[in-house]
Coordinates of C-alpha atoms in Angstrom, one line a residue:
X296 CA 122.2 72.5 252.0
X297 CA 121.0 72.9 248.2
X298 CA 123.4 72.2 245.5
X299 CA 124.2 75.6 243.4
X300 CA 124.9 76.1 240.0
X301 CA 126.0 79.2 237.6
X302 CA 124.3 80.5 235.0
X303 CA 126.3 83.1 232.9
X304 CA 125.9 85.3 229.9
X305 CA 129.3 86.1 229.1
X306 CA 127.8 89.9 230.4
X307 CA 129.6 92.8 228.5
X308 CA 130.0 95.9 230.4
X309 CA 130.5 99.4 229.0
X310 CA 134.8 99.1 230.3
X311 CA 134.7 95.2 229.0
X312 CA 134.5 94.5 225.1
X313 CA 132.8 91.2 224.0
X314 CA 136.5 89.4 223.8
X315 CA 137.4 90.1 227.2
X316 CA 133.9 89.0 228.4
X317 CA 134.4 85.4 226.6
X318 CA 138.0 85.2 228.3
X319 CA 136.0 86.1 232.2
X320 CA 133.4 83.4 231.8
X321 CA 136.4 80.9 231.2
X322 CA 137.9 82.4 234.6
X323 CA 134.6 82.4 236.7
X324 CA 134.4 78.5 235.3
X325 CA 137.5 77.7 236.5
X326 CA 136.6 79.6 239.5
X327 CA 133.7 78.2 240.5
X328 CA 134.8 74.9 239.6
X329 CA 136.9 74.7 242.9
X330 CA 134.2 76.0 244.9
X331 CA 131.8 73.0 244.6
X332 CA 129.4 74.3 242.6
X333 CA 127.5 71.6 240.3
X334 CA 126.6 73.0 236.8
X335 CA 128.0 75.7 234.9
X336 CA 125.2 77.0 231.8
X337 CA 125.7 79.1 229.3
X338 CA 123.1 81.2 227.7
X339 CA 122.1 81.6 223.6
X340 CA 121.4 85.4 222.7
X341 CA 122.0 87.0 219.7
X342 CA 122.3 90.9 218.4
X343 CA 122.6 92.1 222.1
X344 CA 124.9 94.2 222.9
X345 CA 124.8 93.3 226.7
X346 CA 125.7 89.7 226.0
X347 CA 128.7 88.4 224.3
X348 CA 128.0 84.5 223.7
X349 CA 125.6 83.3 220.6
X350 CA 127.2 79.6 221.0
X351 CA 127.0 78.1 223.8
X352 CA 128.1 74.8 222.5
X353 CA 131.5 76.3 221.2
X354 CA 131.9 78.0 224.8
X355 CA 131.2 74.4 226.5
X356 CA 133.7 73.2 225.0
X357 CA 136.5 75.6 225.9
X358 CA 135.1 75.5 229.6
X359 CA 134.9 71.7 230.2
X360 CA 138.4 71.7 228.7
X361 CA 139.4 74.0 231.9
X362 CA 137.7 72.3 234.4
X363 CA 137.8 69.4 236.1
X364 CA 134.7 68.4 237.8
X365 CA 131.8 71.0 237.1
X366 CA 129.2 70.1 234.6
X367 CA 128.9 72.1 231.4
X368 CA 125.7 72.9 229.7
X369 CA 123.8 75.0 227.5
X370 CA 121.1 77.1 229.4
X371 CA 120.4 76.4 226.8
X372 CA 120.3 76.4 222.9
X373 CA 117.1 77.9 221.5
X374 CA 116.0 75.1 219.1
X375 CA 113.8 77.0 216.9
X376 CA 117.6 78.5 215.5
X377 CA 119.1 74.9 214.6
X378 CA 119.0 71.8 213.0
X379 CA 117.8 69.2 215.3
X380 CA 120.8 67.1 213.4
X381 CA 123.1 69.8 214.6
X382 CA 121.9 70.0 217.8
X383 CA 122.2 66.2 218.2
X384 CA 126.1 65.8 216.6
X385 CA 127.4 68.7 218.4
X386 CA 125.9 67.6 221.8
X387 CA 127.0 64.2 221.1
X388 CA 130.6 65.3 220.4
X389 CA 130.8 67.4 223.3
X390 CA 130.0 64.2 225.5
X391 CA 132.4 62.1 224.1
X392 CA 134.9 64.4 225.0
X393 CA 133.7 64.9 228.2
X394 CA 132.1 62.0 229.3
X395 CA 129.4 62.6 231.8
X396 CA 130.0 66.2 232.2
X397 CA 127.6 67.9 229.8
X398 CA 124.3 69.2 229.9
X399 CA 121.6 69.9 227.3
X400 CA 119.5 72.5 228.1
X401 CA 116.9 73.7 225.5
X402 CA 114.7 76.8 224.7
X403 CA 111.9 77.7 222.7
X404 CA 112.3 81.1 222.4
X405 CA 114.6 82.8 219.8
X406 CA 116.7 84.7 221.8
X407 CA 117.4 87.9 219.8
X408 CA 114.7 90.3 218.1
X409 CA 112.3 89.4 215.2
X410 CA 114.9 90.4 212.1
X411 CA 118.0 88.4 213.7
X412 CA 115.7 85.5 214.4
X413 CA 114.9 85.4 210.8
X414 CA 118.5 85.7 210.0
X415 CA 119.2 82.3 211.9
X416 CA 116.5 80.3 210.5
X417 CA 116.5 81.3 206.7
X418 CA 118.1 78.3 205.5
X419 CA 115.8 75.9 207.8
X420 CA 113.1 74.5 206.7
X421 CA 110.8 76.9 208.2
X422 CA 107.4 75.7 209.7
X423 CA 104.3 77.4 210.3
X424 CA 104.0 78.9 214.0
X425 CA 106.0 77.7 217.1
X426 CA 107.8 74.4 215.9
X427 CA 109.3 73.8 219.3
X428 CA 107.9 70.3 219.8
X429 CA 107.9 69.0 216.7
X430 CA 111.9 70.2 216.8
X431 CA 112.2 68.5 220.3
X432 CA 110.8 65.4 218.8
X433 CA 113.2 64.7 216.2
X434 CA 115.8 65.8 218.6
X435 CA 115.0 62.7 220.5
X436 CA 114.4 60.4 217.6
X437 CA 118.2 61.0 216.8
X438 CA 118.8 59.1 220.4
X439 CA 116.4 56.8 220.0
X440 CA 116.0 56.1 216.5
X441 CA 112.6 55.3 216.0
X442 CA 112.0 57.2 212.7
X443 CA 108.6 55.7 211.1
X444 CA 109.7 53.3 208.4
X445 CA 110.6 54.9 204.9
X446 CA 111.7 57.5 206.5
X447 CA 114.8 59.1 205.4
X448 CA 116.0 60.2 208.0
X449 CA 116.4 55.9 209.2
X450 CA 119.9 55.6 206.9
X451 CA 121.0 59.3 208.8
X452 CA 123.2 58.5 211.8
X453 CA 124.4 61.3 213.8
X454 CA 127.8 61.1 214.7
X455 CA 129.7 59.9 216.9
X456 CA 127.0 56.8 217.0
X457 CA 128.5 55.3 220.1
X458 CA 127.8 58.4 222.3
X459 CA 124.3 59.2 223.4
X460 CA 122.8 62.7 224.1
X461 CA 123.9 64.5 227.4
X462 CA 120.8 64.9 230.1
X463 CA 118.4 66.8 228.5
X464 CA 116.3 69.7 230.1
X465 CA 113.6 72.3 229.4
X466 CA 113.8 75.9 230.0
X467 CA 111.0 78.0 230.7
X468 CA 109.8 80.9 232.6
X469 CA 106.0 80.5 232.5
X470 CA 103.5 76.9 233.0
X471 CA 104.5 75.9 229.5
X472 CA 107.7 74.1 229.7
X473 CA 106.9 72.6 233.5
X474 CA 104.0 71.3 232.3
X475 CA 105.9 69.5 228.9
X476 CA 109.2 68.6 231.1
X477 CA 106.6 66.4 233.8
X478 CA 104.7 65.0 230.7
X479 CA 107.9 63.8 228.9
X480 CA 110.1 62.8 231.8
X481 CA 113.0 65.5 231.7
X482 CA 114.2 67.9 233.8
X483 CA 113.4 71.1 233.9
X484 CA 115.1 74.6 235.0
X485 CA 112.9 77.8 235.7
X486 CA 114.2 81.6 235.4
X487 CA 112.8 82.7 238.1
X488 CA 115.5 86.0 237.7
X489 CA 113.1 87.1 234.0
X490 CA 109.9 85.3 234.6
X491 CA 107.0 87.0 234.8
X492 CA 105.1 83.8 235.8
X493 CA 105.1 82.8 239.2
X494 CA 107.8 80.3 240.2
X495 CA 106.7 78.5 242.7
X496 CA 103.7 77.2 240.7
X497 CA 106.0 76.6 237.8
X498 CA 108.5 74.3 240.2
X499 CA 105.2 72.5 241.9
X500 CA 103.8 71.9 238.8
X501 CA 106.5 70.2 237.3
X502 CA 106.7 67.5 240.3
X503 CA 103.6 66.7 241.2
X504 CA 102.6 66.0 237.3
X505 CA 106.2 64.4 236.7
X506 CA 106.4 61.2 234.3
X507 CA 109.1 58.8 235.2
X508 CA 110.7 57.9 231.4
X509 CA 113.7 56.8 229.5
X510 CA 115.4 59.8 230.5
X511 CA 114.9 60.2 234.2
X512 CA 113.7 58.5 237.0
X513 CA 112.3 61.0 239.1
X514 CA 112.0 64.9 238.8
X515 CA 115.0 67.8 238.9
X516 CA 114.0 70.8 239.1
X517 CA 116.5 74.1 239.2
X518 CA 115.5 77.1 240.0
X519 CA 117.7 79.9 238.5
X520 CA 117.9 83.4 240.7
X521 CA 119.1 86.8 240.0
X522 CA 122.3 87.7 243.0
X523 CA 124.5 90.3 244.0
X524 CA 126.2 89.0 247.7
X525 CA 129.2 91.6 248.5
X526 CA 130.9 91.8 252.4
X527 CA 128.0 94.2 253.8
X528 CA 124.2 94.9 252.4
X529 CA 125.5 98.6 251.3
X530 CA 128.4 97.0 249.3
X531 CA 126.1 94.8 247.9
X532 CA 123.1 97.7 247.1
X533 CA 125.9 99.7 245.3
X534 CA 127.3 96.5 243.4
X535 CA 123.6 96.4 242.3
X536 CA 123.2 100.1 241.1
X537 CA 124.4 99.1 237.9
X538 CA 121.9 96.1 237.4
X539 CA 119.1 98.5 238.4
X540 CA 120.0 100.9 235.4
X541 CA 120.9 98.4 232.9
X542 CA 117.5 96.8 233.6
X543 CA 116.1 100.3 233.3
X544 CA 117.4 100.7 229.9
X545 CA 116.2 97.0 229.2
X546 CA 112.8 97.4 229.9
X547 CA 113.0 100.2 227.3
X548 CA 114.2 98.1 224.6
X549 CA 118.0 99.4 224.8
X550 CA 120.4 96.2 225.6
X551 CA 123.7 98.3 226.3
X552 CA 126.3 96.9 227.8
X553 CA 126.3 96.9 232.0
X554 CA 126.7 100.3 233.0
X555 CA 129.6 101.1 235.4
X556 CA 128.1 101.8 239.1
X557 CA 129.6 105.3 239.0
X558 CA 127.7 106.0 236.3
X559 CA 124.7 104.6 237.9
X560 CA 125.0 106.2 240.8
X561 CA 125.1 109.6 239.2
X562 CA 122.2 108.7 236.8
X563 CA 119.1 111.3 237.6
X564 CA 116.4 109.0 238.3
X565 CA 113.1 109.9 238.5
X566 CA 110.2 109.0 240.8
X567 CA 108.4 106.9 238.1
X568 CA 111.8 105.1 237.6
X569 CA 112.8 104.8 240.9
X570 CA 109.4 102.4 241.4
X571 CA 110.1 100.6 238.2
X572 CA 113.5 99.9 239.8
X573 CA 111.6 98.6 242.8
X574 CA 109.3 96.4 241.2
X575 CA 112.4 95.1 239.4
X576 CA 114.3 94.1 242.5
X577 CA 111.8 91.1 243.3
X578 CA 113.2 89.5 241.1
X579 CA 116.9 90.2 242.4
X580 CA 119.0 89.1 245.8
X581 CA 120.8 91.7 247.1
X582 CA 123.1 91.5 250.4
X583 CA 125.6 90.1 252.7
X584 CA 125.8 86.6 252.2
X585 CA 123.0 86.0 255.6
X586 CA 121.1 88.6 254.1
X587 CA 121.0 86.8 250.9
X588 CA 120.9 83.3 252.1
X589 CA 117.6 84.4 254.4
X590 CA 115.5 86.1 251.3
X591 CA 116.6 83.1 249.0
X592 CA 115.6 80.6 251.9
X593 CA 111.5 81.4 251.8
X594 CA 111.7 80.9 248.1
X595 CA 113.7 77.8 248.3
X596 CA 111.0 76.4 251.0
X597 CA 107.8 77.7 248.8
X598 CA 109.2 75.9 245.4
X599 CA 111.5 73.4 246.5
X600 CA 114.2 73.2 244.0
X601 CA 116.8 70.5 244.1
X602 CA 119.1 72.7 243.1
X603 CA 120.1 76.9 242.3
X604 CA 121.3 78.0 239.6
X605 CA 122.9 81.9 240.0
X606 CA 123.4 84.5 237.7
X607 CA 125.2 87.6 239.4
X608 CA 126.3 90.0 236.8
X609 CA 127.6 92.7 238.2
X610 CA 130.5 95.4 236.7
X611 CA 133.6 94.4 238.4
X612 CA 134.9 90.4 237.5
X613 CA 136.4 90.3 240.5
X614 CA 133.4 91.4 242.1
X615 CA 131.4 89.0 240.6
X616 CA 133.7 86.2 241.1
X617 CA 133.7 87.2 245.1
X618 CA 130.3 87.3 244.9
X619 CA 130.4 83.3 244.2
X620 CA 132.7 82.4 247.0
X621 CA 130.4 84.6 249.7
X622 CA 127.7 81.9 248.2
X623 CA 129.4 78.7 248.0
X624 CA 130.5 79.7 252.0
X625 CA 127.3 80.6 253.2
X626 CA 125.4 77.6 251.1
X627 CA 128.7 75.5 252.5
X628 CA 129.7 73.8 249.0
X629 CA 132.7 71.8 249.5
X630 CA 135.9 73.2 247.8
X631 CA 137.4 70.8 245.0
X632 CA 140.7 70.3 243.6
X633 CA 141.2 72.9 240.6
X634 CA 142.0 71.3 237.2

């Protein structure tokens, strides 16, 4: 069976401030962690009301510290907001600590709106247009150090010198970052559950153009996917009500917090929303865990991914934490030791 992973957002609902979100991610992390699952990412948004982490590297840090075998990672940090520098000593601090057990996802997208993105890089040196690559490459030359001589940087170590950068992998949810995670040897994760661009190219792409380098061997793709798994379908499809209006609300620009489903359920839909809610739910797995396991299995077989990585972010945290043992049973993950 294929490996799964978590992806969370540290998801703020309308009866769960931002505090008490942090503290539930720690839980589900601790949670999963005994169910076998491989990877647990956290996400870098900022000025949303809906989500409740804008460091992922601080929140790494408290999980790994709670855990015992899971890897933590960022999914991910949005370069264009840091320091490469920053980037590299934080990363490298967090896998001396916990050696072998961090991840380094990476973005190029801001995360947040226009104004708080602008807020975040005003004491960078900002660069004309999208810097990502330019940011990625002296992200690497602080692994490798292979600054052009004269360069300043070449008397700059970033500390602690006798750790090296965690796995590093591109996020993307179009052709762009496939295409640069073959061509540079890295591994790459695709969200599927926000992508407008179709997955299964994106994942084929990336391995049949994949570039064997310094940092891995042979390809890795994950493919990240939007669930909901509850006893029964209709537990599931009312668990899911309040994803359905949040994303409503999203694709009009409002980033509240997740609705409760009561309120969803009494929320006066109209026809015209009721198909935007349909078109919304292909990117969504709703069901009992065989319902889910059989939609996610054609995609699986279309994309081959070596692994999933699954957000579920639904009102209830017990809810949601049920929702990854119905998973790790049905996908049969081994249960580990808890820390």
């Amino acid at each position: 069976m294929i490996p799964l992973s978590v992806l969370d957002l540290s998801v703020v609902t309308s009866g769960t401030k931002p505090a008490a979100a942090l503290r539930n991610s720690i839980d589900l992390a601790r949670h999963v962690d005994g169910l076998g699952y491989v990877r647990y990412w956290l996400a870098e948004h900022h000025n949303l009301a809906s989500v409740a982490s804008p460091a992922p590297d601080v929140m790494i840090g408290q999980i790994a510290a709670v855990t015992k075998h899971i890897r933590v990672g960022s999914g991910g940090v949005m370069l264009p907001n840091h320091a490469p520098l920053v980037v590299a000593e934080r990363f490298k601090m967090l896998e001396a600590l916990f050696p072998g057990r961090i991840d380094l996802g990476l973005g190029r997208a801001p995360g947040t709106d226009g104004a708080t993105a602008y807020a975040l890089r005003s004491r960078l040196d900002r660069r004309e247009g999208d810097d990502f690559l330019e940011r990625l490459h002296e992200l690497i030359l602080w692994q490798t150090r292979e600054f052009p001589a004269g360069h300043p940087y070449n008397n700059v170590v970033a500390m602690p010198d006798d750790t090296a950068l965690p796995p590093i992998w591109l996020l993307g949810s179009s052709d762009y970052s496939s295409e640069l995670a073959a061509q540079i040897g890295m591994g790459f994760a695709f969200a599927h559950h926000f992508a407008s661009h179709d997955a299964v190219d994106a994942m084929v792409h990336y391995r049949n153009r994949f570039q064997p380098s310094a940092w891995r061997a042979t390809p890795h793709a994950i493919l990240a996917v939007a669930v909901i798994a509850a006893d029964t379908d209709a537990e599931a499809e009312r668990l899911a009500s309040s994803f359905d209006l949040n994303r409503l609300r999203r694709d009009r620009g409002q980033y509240l917090p997740l609705p409760s489903v009561e309120e969803a359920l009494a929320y006066p839909y109209s026809d015209a929303e009721r198909t935007s809610i349909l078109r919304n739910r292909s990117r969504l797995f709703v069901g009992s865990p065989a319902t889910v396991q059989r939609k996610l299995q054609l995609l699986i077989e279309a994309s081959k991914p070596d692994e999933l990585m699954v957000i579920t972010a639904v009102y209830d945290h017990e809810a949601r934490k049920k929702s990854y043992s119905l998973l790790a049973e049905a996908f049969g993950l081994v249960k580990r030791e808890a820390a």
